[in-house]
XYZ file of C-alpha atoms in Angstrom:
641
model
C 2.710 31.455 29.045
C 2.772 31.116 25.233
C -0.350 29.661 23.774
C -1.229 30.508 20.818
C -4.900 29.780 18.482
C -4.723 27.756 15.090
C -7.655 27.027 12.508
C -7.636 23.975 11.140
C -6.596 23.148 7.147
C -9.883 22.954 5.265
C -8.787 19.506 3.818
C -8.198 18.274 8.126
C -11.510 20.388 8.121
C -13.581 17.720 6.026
C -12.121 14.725 7.933
C -12.621 15.247 10.902
C -16.552 16.410 9.583
C -16.329 13.692 8.445
C -15.149 11.115 11.343
C -17.795 13.087 13.455
C -20.478 11.762 11.819
C -20.110 10.318 9.505
C -18.017 7.247 11.295
C -20.487 6.371 13.298
C -21.107 2.314 12.443
C -18.689 1.455 14.840
C -18.066 4.007 17.977
C -15.627 1.919 20.323
C -12.668 2.129 17.562
C -11.862 5.112 19.083
C -10.514 4.017 22.262
C -9.396 1.014 21.235
C -7.596 3.395 18.754
C -6.552 5.394 22.370
C -4.717 3.265 23.557
C -2.798 1.830 20.468
C -1.594 5.166 20.268
C 0.110 5.206 24.034
C 1.065 1.470 23.468
C 3.371 3.279 20.019
C 4.769 6.178 22.280
C 5.600 3.444 25.303
C 7.349 1.623 22.879
C 9.273 4.186 21.141
C 10.533 5.330 24.388
C 11.870 2.253 25.745
C 13.944 1.709 21.636
C 15.768 4.925 22.337
C 16.269 3.014 26.093
C 18.070 0.429 24.869
C 20.927 3.686 24.325
C 19.876 5.708 26.386
C 18.791 4.420 29.204
C 18.841 6.951 31.619
C 15.498 9.022 29.762
C 14.002 6.410 32.172
C 14.946 7.803 34.984
C 13.159 6.344 38.103
C 9.673 5.495 36.077
C 10.300 2.389 34.559
C 6.914 0.090 34.765
C 5.297 0.980 31.622
C 1.082 1.641 31.788
C -1.566 2.603 30.413
C -4.437 3.977 32.533
C -7.742 4.724 31.730
C -10.350 6.786 34.557
C -13.959 7.547 33.470
C -16.114 10.052 35.440
C -20.025 9.273 35.018
C -20.995 12.514 36.880
C -18.504 14.157 34.250
C -18.614 12.942 31.796
C -15.435 12.140 31.196
C -12.723 9.594 29.018
C -9.429 10.031 30.909
C -6.398 7.743 28.635
C -2.576 7.816 30.046
C 0.655 6.650 29.713
C 3.849 6.565 30.744
C 5.593 6.472 27.285
C 7.517 9.421 25.014
C 5.561 12.288 24.764
C 5.618 14.957 22.493
C 7.486 17.756 22.129
C 5.905 21.381 21.595
C 6.643 21.409 17.841
C 5.881 17.493 17.499
C 2.218 18.346 18.568
C 2.267 21.278 16.068
C 3.025 17.766 13.572
C 1.343 15.556 14.677
C -1.248 16.465 16.135
C -2.095 19.487 14.978
C -1.848 18.854 11.321
C -2.991 15.668 9.070
C -0.645 16.671 6.865
C 1.643 13.650 7.205
C -1.513 11.303 7.920
C -2.644 10.617 4.470
C -5.644 13.767 4.097
C -6.215 13.124 0.274
C -5.942 9.644 0.549
C -7.677 9.430 2.870
C -10.952 12.223 1.631
C -10.467 9.800 -1.778
C -11.448 6.201 -0.271
C -14.183 7.729 1.925
C -15.406 8.847 -1.136
C -15.008 5.917 -2.764
C -16.844 3.556 0.011
C -19.285 6.615 0.064
C -20.125 5.631 -3.645
C -20.363 1.953 -2.318
C -22.493 3.059 0.124
C -20.686 1.804 2.854
C -19.919 3.520 6.086
C -15.702 2.973 5.997
C -14.445 3.094 10.035
C -11.197 1.249 8.799
C -9.975 4.286 6.851
C -8.818 5.642 10.234
C -6.715 3.420 11.285
C -5.587 3.051 8.040
C -5.220 6.104 7.008
C -3.192 7.167 10.651
C -5.723 9.764 12.254
C -6.883 7.791 14.857
C -6.181 10.420 16.905
C -9.691 12.166 15.202
C -11.808 9.130 16.446
C -12.210 10.832 19.977
C -13.815 12.969 18.067
C -16.607 10.281 17.676
C -17.333 9.859 20.699
C -16.089 13.743 22.526
C -17.409 17.598 22.054
C -13.730 18.504 23.122
C -10.863 16.451 23.491
C -7.736 17.724 26.190
C -4.301 16.261 25.698
C -1.097 16.988 27.742
C 1.941 15.736 27.522
C 5.509 15.924 28.691
C 8.375 14.479 26.274
C 10.728 12.308 27.619
C 13.786 14.788 28.953
C 11.804 17.868 28.316
C 11.150 19.905 31.968
C 8.109 21.224 30.310
C 4.302 20.311 29.453
C 1.993 21.137 25.894
C -1.711 21.419 26.924
C -3.601 21.026 23.187
C -7.102 21.738 22.346
C -10.086 21.143 20.384
C -14.317 20.870 20.151
C -13.587 19.703 16.735
C -14.896 22.705 15.028
C -12.214 24.299 12.516
C -9.664 25.664 15.472
C -7.366 24.502 18.294
C -4.948 25.801 20.846
C -2.034 24.884 21.465
C 0.134 26.212 24.757
C 2.520 25.230 26.962
C 1.898 23.118 30.843
C 2.939 21.461 33.091
C 2.688 17.408 33.976
C 4.558 16.468 36.683
C 6.203 12.910 34.588
C 6.526 12.283 30.866
C 4.651 11.031 28.983
C 0.531 11.980 27.489
C -2.779 12.039 28.552
C -6.206 12.144 26.724
C -8.724 13.843 27.955
C -12.160 13.347 26.080
C -15.357 15.127 27.378
C -18.390 12.846 25.812
C -21.014 13.442 24.637
C -24.538 13.088 25.736
C -25.897 8.650 25.015
C -28.728 8.477 23.461
C -31.507 5.694 24.679
C -29.960 2.239 23.803
C -26.398 3.577 23.177
C -23.254 2.836 25.284
C -21.758 5.010 28.349
C -17.976 4.721 27.976
C -17.833 5.414 31.392
C -19.303 2.880 32.194
C -16.852 0.359 33.447
C -17.660 -3.029 31.852
C -18.220 -1.353 28.618
C -14.739 -0.467 29.454
C -14.457 -3.723 30.066
C -15.746 -5.527 27.113
C -13.833 -3.344 24.703
C -10.689 -3.226 26.118
C -10.961 -7.597 25.768
C -12.174 -6.809 22.374
C -10.165 -5.092 20.915
C -6.743 -4.148 23.107
C -6.167 -7.870 25.120
C -2.202 -7.818 23.925
C -1.068 -4.955 23.776
C 1.980 -5.456 25.535
C 1.472 -3.044 28.374
C -1.069 -3.088 31.421
C -4.025 -1.635 30.776
C -5.364 -0.826 34.305
C -8.364 1.015 35.881
C -9.241 2.209 39.245
C -12.396 -0.460 40.024
C -14.875 -0.654 43.031
C -15.483 -3.737 44.330
C -16.348 -5.521 47.458
C -14.099 -6.321 49.833
C -13.776 -8.413 52.748
C -13.898 -6.442 55.684
C -11.080 -7.792 58.346
C -11.872 -9.286 61.026
C -10.178 -8.057 63.601
C -11.801 -4.315 62.176
C -15.472 -5.699 62.388
C -18.204 -4.722 64.766
C -19.319 -7.780 66.724
C -21.867 -8.699 70.002
C -20.733 -10.216 73.378
C -19.835 -13.422 71.896
C -17.853 -12.604 69.755
C -20.590 -13.195 66.010
C -20.603 -9.706 64.029
C -23.398 -7.682 64.236
C -22.755 -5.218 61.599
C -21.569 -5.278 57.872
C -18.620 -7.582 56.572
C -18.014 -6.829 53.716
C -17.373 -2.584 51.993
C -16.674 -0.448 48.755
C -12.812 -0.781 47.953
C -11.396 1.144 44.954
C -8.602 -1.388 43.600
C -6.295 -1.092 40.467
C -6.931 -3.276 38.280
C -6.071 -4.541 34.555
C -7.653 -5.420 32.038
C -5.553 -7.215 29.167
C -3.716 -9.654 29.770
C -0.560 -9.104 27.763
C 0.449 -12.767 26.727
C 2.132 -11.677 23.024
C -0.228 -14.201 21.044
C 2.697 -15.145 18.941
C 4.329 -17.058 21.947
C 0.939 -19.099 22.126
C 0.254 -22.875 20.233
C -1.848 -21.746 17.204
C -4.566 -24.295 18.319
C -5.512 -22.319 21.428
C -6.245 -19.185 19.709
C -9.825 -18.321 17.689
C -9.630 -17.161 14.261
C -10.812 -13.942 16.074
C -8.136 -13.047 18.232
C -6.235 -13.424 15.440
C -8.451 -10.486 13.403
C -8.230 -7.750 16.857
C -3.835 -8.716 17.087
C -3.729 -7.709 13.352
C -5.838 -5.309 13.420
C -3.928 -3.877 16.978
C -1.043 -4.317 14.909
C -1.737 -2.675 12.006
C -4.125 -0.055 12.232
C -6.517 -2.280 9.657
C -10.217 -2.051 10.821
C -10.069 -4.634 7.596
C -9.862 -8.143 7.786
C -6.877 -9.662 7.301
C -7.007 -11.630 4.152
C -4.173 -14.387 5.575
C -2.112 -14.978 7.846
C 1.134 -17.319 8.641
C 1.610 -17.884 12.792
C 4.883 -20.063 12.447
C 8.301 -20.976 15.552
C 11.378 -22.063 14.983
C 13.257 -24.258 16.502
C 17.381 -25.027 16.379
C 21.112 -23.413 15.910
C 18.553 -20.355 15.610
C 14.903 -19.634 17.393
C 12.633 -17.071 16.503
C 8.701 -16.870 16.190
C 6.897 -14.956 13.785
C 2.437 -14.316 13.446
C 2.440 -12.396 9.870
C -0.280 -11.502 7.889
C -1.595 -10.743 4.055
C -3.070 -7.548 3.912
C -6.877 -7.102 1.903
C -6.303 -3.782 1.421
C -4.051 -1.541 0.228
C -2.302 0.638 3.014
C -2.570 4.722 1.240
C 0.958 4.582 1.479
C 1.838 1.572 -0.546
C 4.418 3.314 -3.507
C 5.242 6.366 -0.412
C 8.635 6.860 -0.439
C 8.061 7.766 2.614
C 6.350 4.689 3.356
C 6.965 2.223 6.212
C 7.203 -1.791 6.482
C 5.092 -3.160 7.722
C 6.203 -4.952 10.449
C 8.121 -5.647 13.832
C 11.231 -6.381 16.028
C 11.458 -8.417 19.767
C 13.872 -9.361 21.167
C 12.267 -11.916 24.585
C 9.492 -10.286 23.659
C 10.647 -6.044 24.403
C 10.093 -4.155 21.193
C 13.170 -3.314 19.643
C 12.143 -1.923 16.150
C 8.970 -0.578 13.863
C 9.977 -0.981 10.258
C 12.178 -3.844 10.864
C 12.973 -3.261 6.941
C 16.062 -5.146 7.175
C 13.326 -8.861 7.983
C 11.082 -7.910 4.450
C 13.059 -7.733 1.284
C 10.537 -4.730 -0.493
C 8.644 -6.566 -3.233
C 7.382 -7.782 -0.055
C 6.345 -4.426 1.791
C 2.956 -4.304 1.993
C 3.213 -8.135 4.848
C 2.658 -6.505 8.312
C 2.938 -8.859 11.636
C 5.795 -9.531 14.342
C 8.808 -12.087 14.252
C 10.462 -12.467 17.966
C 14.094 -13.803 17.685
C 15.379 -14.224 21.155
C 19.492 -14.131 20.415
C 19.550 -10.707 19.309
C 21.238 -8.044 20.829
C 19.226 -5.737 22.383
C 21.771 -3.017 22.034
C 21.099 -3.667 18.203
C 21.319 -0.978 15.350
C 19.978 -0.340 11.792
C 23.094 -0.852 10.846
C 24.010 -3.993 12.640
C 20.770 -5.889 11.037
C 21.271 -5.145 8.408
C 25.465 -7.722 8.518
C 23.688 -9.827 11.123
C 24.230 -13.366 10.591
C 20.243 -14.708 12.141
C 18.651 -11.422 10.647
C 19.442 -12.499 7.205
C 18.943 -15.893 8.899
C 15.081 -15.340 9.714
C 14.683 -12.723 6.249
C 15.506 -15.799 3.857
C 13.222 -18.889 5.977
C 10.045 -14.785 6.143
C 11.080 -15.332 2.480
C 10.508 -18.782 1.510
C 7.373 -18.957 3.628
C 5.323 -16.466 2.245
C 5.728 -16.874 -0.769
C 4.904 -20.198 0.152
C 1.873 -19.120 1.303
C 0.585 -17.196 -1.903
C 1.703 -19.983 -4.396
C -0.749 -22.418 -2.093
C -4.090 -19.930 -2.135
C -7.433 -21.188 -3.861
C -7.798 -19.292 -6.959
C -10.076 -16.559 -5.939
C -7.870 -15.486 -2.677
C -4.670 -15.306 -4.685
C -7.058 -12.689 -7.386
C -7.995 -10.824 -5.107
C -4.212 -9.746 -3.238
C -3.419 -9.871 -6.554
C -5.335 -7.026 -7.912
C -4.865 -5.648 -4.893
C -0.989 -6.017 -4.620
C 0.612 -7.799 -7.515
C 2.649 -4.471 -8.497
C 4.763 -4.248 -5.347
C 5.136 -8.406 -5.706
C 6.418 -7.951 -9.400
C 8.846 -5.414 -7.961
C 10.983 -8.643 -7.680
C 11.415 -10.089 -10.589
C 13.940 -7.457 -11.268
C 14.806 -6.980 -7.075
C 15.648 -9.768 -6.194
C 17.126 -12.582 -8.921
C 17.221 -15.581 -6.859
C 13.653 -15.804 -6.501
C 13.120 -14.615 -9.552
C 12.292 -17.768 -10.716
C 9.234 -18.855 -7.785
C 7.854 -14.554 -8.241
C 7.276 -14.894 -12.299
C 4.654 -18.239 -11.133
C 3.485 -15.896 -8.933
C 2.478 -13.239 -11.761
C -0.487 -12.277 -13.432
C -1.229 -10.449 -16.200
C -4.662 -9.909 -18.287
C -4.280 -11.172 -22.737
C -5.891 -10.544 -25.665
C -7.359 -13.862 -25.138
C -8.626 -12.968 -21.420
C -8.415 -9.474 -20.708
C -11.629 -9.569 -18.234
C -9.301 -12.846 -16.353
C -5.959 -12.534 -14.744
C -3.408 -15.632 -16.831
C 0.498 -17.120 -15.242
C 2.750 -18.055 -17.457
C 2.168 -20.951 -16.434
C -0.794 -20.816 -18.298
C 0.124 -19.194 -21.175
C 2.696 -22.150 -22.191
C 0.595 -24.717 -21.871
C -1.537 -22.404 -24.105
C 0.324 -21.983 -26.864
C 0.210 -22.443 -30.949
C 2.742 -25.319 -32.344
C 4.492 -23.300 -34.232
C 4.734 -20.748 -31.630
C 8.318 -20.446 -29.974
C 7.991 -16.618 -27.911
C 6.519 -15.568 -25.281
C 4.358 -12.190 -26.764
C 3.644 -8.920 -25.005
C 2.592 -5.100 -25.432
C 3.359 -2.677 -22.357
C 1.494 0.106 -21.910
C -0.725 2.054 -20.467
C -4.658 0.953 -19.858
C -6.077 -2.682 -21.295
C -8.412 -1.010 -23.927
C -5.100 0.469 -25.376
C -3.390 -2.314 -25.753
C -6.042 -4.586 -26.987
C -6.678 -2.328 -30.511
C -2.378 -1.852 -30.839
C -1.858 -2.126 -33.946
C 1.586 -4.133 -33.127
C -0.755 -6.871 -32.562
C -3.199 -7.559 -35.972
C -0.529 -10.089 -37.305
C -0.418 -11.473 -33.531
C -4.434 -11.663 -33.832
C -4.254 -12.319 -37.332
C -2.176 -15.965 -36.204
C -4.291 -16.206 -33.033
C -0.978 -15.618 -30.295
C -2.080 -14.514 -27.125
C -0.507 -11.582 -25.989
C 0.396 -10.568 -22.488
C -0.730 -6.799 -21.722
C 0.877 -5.532 -19.750
C -0.207 -1.893 -17.980
C 1.472 -1.552 -14.491
C 4.176 1.501 -14.894
C 6.868 -1.939 -13.398
C 6.362 -4.687 -16.236
C 8.618 -2.019 -17.976
C 11.648 -3.162 -15.113
C 10.659 -6.961 -15.452
C 10.686 -7.419 -19.172
C 14.852 -5.927 -19.119
C 15.310 -8.596 -16.172
C 12.892 -11.578 -17.127
C 13.768 -12.329 -20.544
C 12.333 -16.263 -20.510
C 10.062 -18.525 -19.398
C 10.173 -21.924 -18.663
C 12.449 -22.195 -21.849
C 10.820 -20.075 -23.918
C 11.968 -16.438 -24.956
C 9.601 -13.078 -23.804
C 9.432 -10.980 -26.865
C 7.702 -7.716 -27.296
C 5.309 -7.077 -29.516
C 6.544 -3.560 -30.743
C 10.020 -4.271 -30.950
C 12.648 -5.796 -33.304
C 11.237 -8.306 -36.027
C 8.397 -10.855 -35.257
C 9.751 -13.319 -37.701
C 5.995 -14.163 -38.286
C 5.877 -13.533 -41.977
C 8.422 -12.631 -44.435
C 8.500 -9.648 -46.981
C 8.332 -10.390 -50.701
C 11.593 -8.768 -51.769
C 10.398 -7.560 -55.379
C 6.822 -5.589 -53.934
C 9.743 -3.896 -50.845
C 11.327 -3.195 -53.966
C 8.659 -1.681 -55.263
C 8.293 0.621 -52.537
C 11.921 1.230 -51.904
C 12.591 4.604 -53.544
C 9.200 5.796 -51.844
C 9.946 5.024 -47.682
C 12.929 6.786 -49.254
C 11.349 9.810 -49.976
C 8.981 9.702 -47.109
C 12.076 8.670 -44.661
C 13.967 11.675 -46.130
C 10.461 13.957 -44.463
C 10.674 12.359 -40.852
C 14.770 12.494 -40.136
C 14.363 14.360 -37.018
C 12.178 11.255 -36.331
C 12.291 8.578 -37.258
C 15.525 5.996 -37.929
C 14.305 3.673 -40.768
C 10.694 3.512 -42.780
C 10.922 -0.388 -43.929
C 7.506 -2.568 -44.787
C 6.396 -4.236 -41.210
C 4.958 -7.852 -40.991
C 2.881 -6.856 -38.021
C -0.129 -5.028 -39.708
C -2.911 -5.680 -40.726
C -5.387 -3.223 -40.542
C -3.146 -0.674 -39.907
C -1.426 1.996 -42.212
C 1.485 2.249 -40.257
C 2.961 2.365 -36.699
C 5.896 2.616 -35.119
C 8.855 0.364 -33.204
C 12.031 -0.010 -32.402
C 14.939 -1.978 -32.429
C 15.239 -4.800 -29.701
C 17.258 -3.635 -27.162
C 15.150 0.252 -28.049
C 13.045 1.767 -25.005
C 9.805 1.192 -25.750
C 7.318 4.308 -26.178
C 5.428 3.569 -23.039
C 8.515 3.349 -20.266
C 9.374 6.858 -22.994
C 6.323 8.160 -21.042
C 6.881 6.507 -17.670
C 10.755 8.362 -17.532
C 9.005 12.270 -18.494
C 5.823 11.936 -16.366
C 8.306 11.437 -13.965
C 10.855 14.105 -15.152
C 13.037 12.782 -15.933
C 14.319 13.093 -19.876
C 15.299 10.095 -21.365
C 17.758 9.997 -23.710
C 17.585 10.258 -27.491
C 16.008 7.910 -29.684
C 14.593 7.562 -33.196
C 11.283 4.781 -33.598
C 11.660 3.128 -36.679
C 8.301 3.831 -39.102
C 6.814 0.677 -39.929
C 4.450 0.805 -43.419
C 1.920 -1.732 -44.485
C 1.888 -2.440 -47.685
C -0.763 -4.024 -48.322
C -3.361 -0.791 -47.047
C -4.945 1.101 -49.896
C -4.418 4.585 -48.001
C 0.433 2.772 -48.831
C -0.441 2.418 -52.160
C -2.125 5.325 -53.548
C 0.222 7.755 -52.129
C 2.932 5.585 -53.849
C 1.003 6.231 -57.524
C 1.123 9.582 -56.482
C 4.538 9.758 -56.202
C 5.125 7.588 -58.464
C 3.246 10.067 -60.080
C 3.983 13.657 -59.533
C 7.717 13.320 -56.841
C 7.657 17.344 -56.511
C 3.596 17.253 -54.801
C 4.343 19.053 -51.593
C 0.636 16.995 -50.229
C 3.247 14.393 -50.490
C 5.390 16.290 -46.960
C 1.981 16.213 -45.392
C 1.399 12.548 -46.124
C 4.855 11.515 -44.722
C 3.854 13.398 -41.423
C 0.165 12.498 -41.351
C 1.152 8.281 -41.836
C 3.756 9.307 -38.439
C 0.767 10.677 -36.692
C -1.180 8.074 -37.612
C 1.377 6.056 -36.022
C 1.949 8.258 -32.883
C -1.365 8.322 -31.789
C -2.614 4.677 -32.213
C -0.164 3.989 -29.405
C -1.341 6.662 -27.447
C 1.615 8.989 -28.006
C 1.102 12.837 -28.756
C 1.634 14.291 -31.789
C 3.750 17.653 -31.604
C 1.892 19.774 -33.655
C -1.991 19.032 -33.098
C -3.179 21.709 -34.902
C -1.394 21.292 -38.153
C -2.735 17.762 -37.969
C -5.824 18.241 -37.506
C -5.755 20.510 -40.754
C -4.219 18.220 -42.720
C -7.045 15.780 -41.981
C -9.432 18.366 -42.561
C -8.134 18.732 -45.815
C -8.155 14.558 -46.683
C -11.901 15.522 -45.856
C -13.178 18.300 -47.513
C -11.050 16.703 -50.399
C -13.218 13.192 -50.447
C -15.987 14.406 -50.274
C -15.562 16.696 -52.875
C -15.555 13.188 -54.712
């Protein structure tokens, strides 16, 4: 029989050590996670059975069974879900490679820096199975995939290694057996019936399948079986101990109940069950639509972003049901990409149970549901108070902005929801509506600038004249803003204008003065012809000597950097070198040029002005050594004077 022993990867062992030694503040989480995994396994089987009914065989009564043994100190959780093959166990249980290992460790480290422990990270990073090691010395998993003859056995003590081998199991599904650690004084006994009951009631009451456990209880002895005296009176025991299977959870779908009868705690626990996120949700929507289209929906706005929010393989958070029958997880057709952080369930009574993703994409009912859900979610976000919305925006603003260029029908509404830091409010968020209200009387355009960080943008030479005129500028540091600004060209009738592209029209250039500098500017252009398409007087600069700008429809410097960092080659384009005719350096270079046009240092100064402009916008110079040498020579000459 095939049997293998494997070592956990270093980072996986790190996670196990954290789970075993650090995440102890709420040990109950292990049972909730294992029950949720069992529920997911049954969901997957039910979904698969919609197109392959034969896969169920005779076993159609779905159930999660808990067994405890106080003497042996074991706890067992079983399901008759889809099960796993040998390869699937290796992929899903034998490694945490697909569960955000790096993200988990990074998030945990951040929380440790804040003197916090992080049981919520267990579910958020998909390592719920490993929470079993919080309470267990060893864990044994036996699973048999639906449609397979052979089972698989996986064992580990969480000490750096695990074994995996072929095994036997009578039916499909998975059984996880925990050999529990010794309990200390005042600690919960996880083999105790009432401990198990309370955990299930608190965390798993909404699971759609029966969570069953054999319970010992007193039961009346039938009259015919009782020992009686000659007068017919019972003289022996009238009750006896019997073991009966009991269902521990209500299984009542919370979204079908009236909002008035559901407590905040119940809403919160259902969210945690649904999302595997141990943080309380930021807000929720519970809706029932009646009429030509009937469906129920319970949606949540998370408080914190999941680790894979920007991962191309991420999952959406909305589950689709039909008459309380699970249809599919990760239903992208119900929620657009820019709302992919929304978690919840939608139960549509009129859906076809054999629905496929291809059918969903064309289904009018689904399209109508999606339209209404998006409308309600955006209304919810709009109605949040300032503090709550800013908390949401810090977490999900970059995702929400994707809708501005992907959902033109909602562009106006989404534009009202976006927020930016500005040159007047670098420490608080400003809406476009507030920006417009605060505009100077003579100001006609909404100014913005894009870049990597606030500090760089606040000190950008492109903003010098705008600051002098006290014009507020939106500071955009999310890469997505580059695409947003290509789509959002105006707000409230005011054009949006990049501070680094095109003519800002702030001041006119003195034609006579410009003519005086024409020869110098022509010379500088000839020295930089491979890098710039034009050298011209600047209407942007006040204190700096030079900056680079582009024509109105040119690619911004930040966009070019984004494309290069993602491995793409941006189209070849030359920038415009703008020079400040009022700057002393430019004046002295002009004098030198007019006195000795053949002076070789003029070529160095031309390159230096270009390199200074590149650095000021956060770029890298082509030849750092040459730049450093030129600066050194200038310093030496200056000090020599």
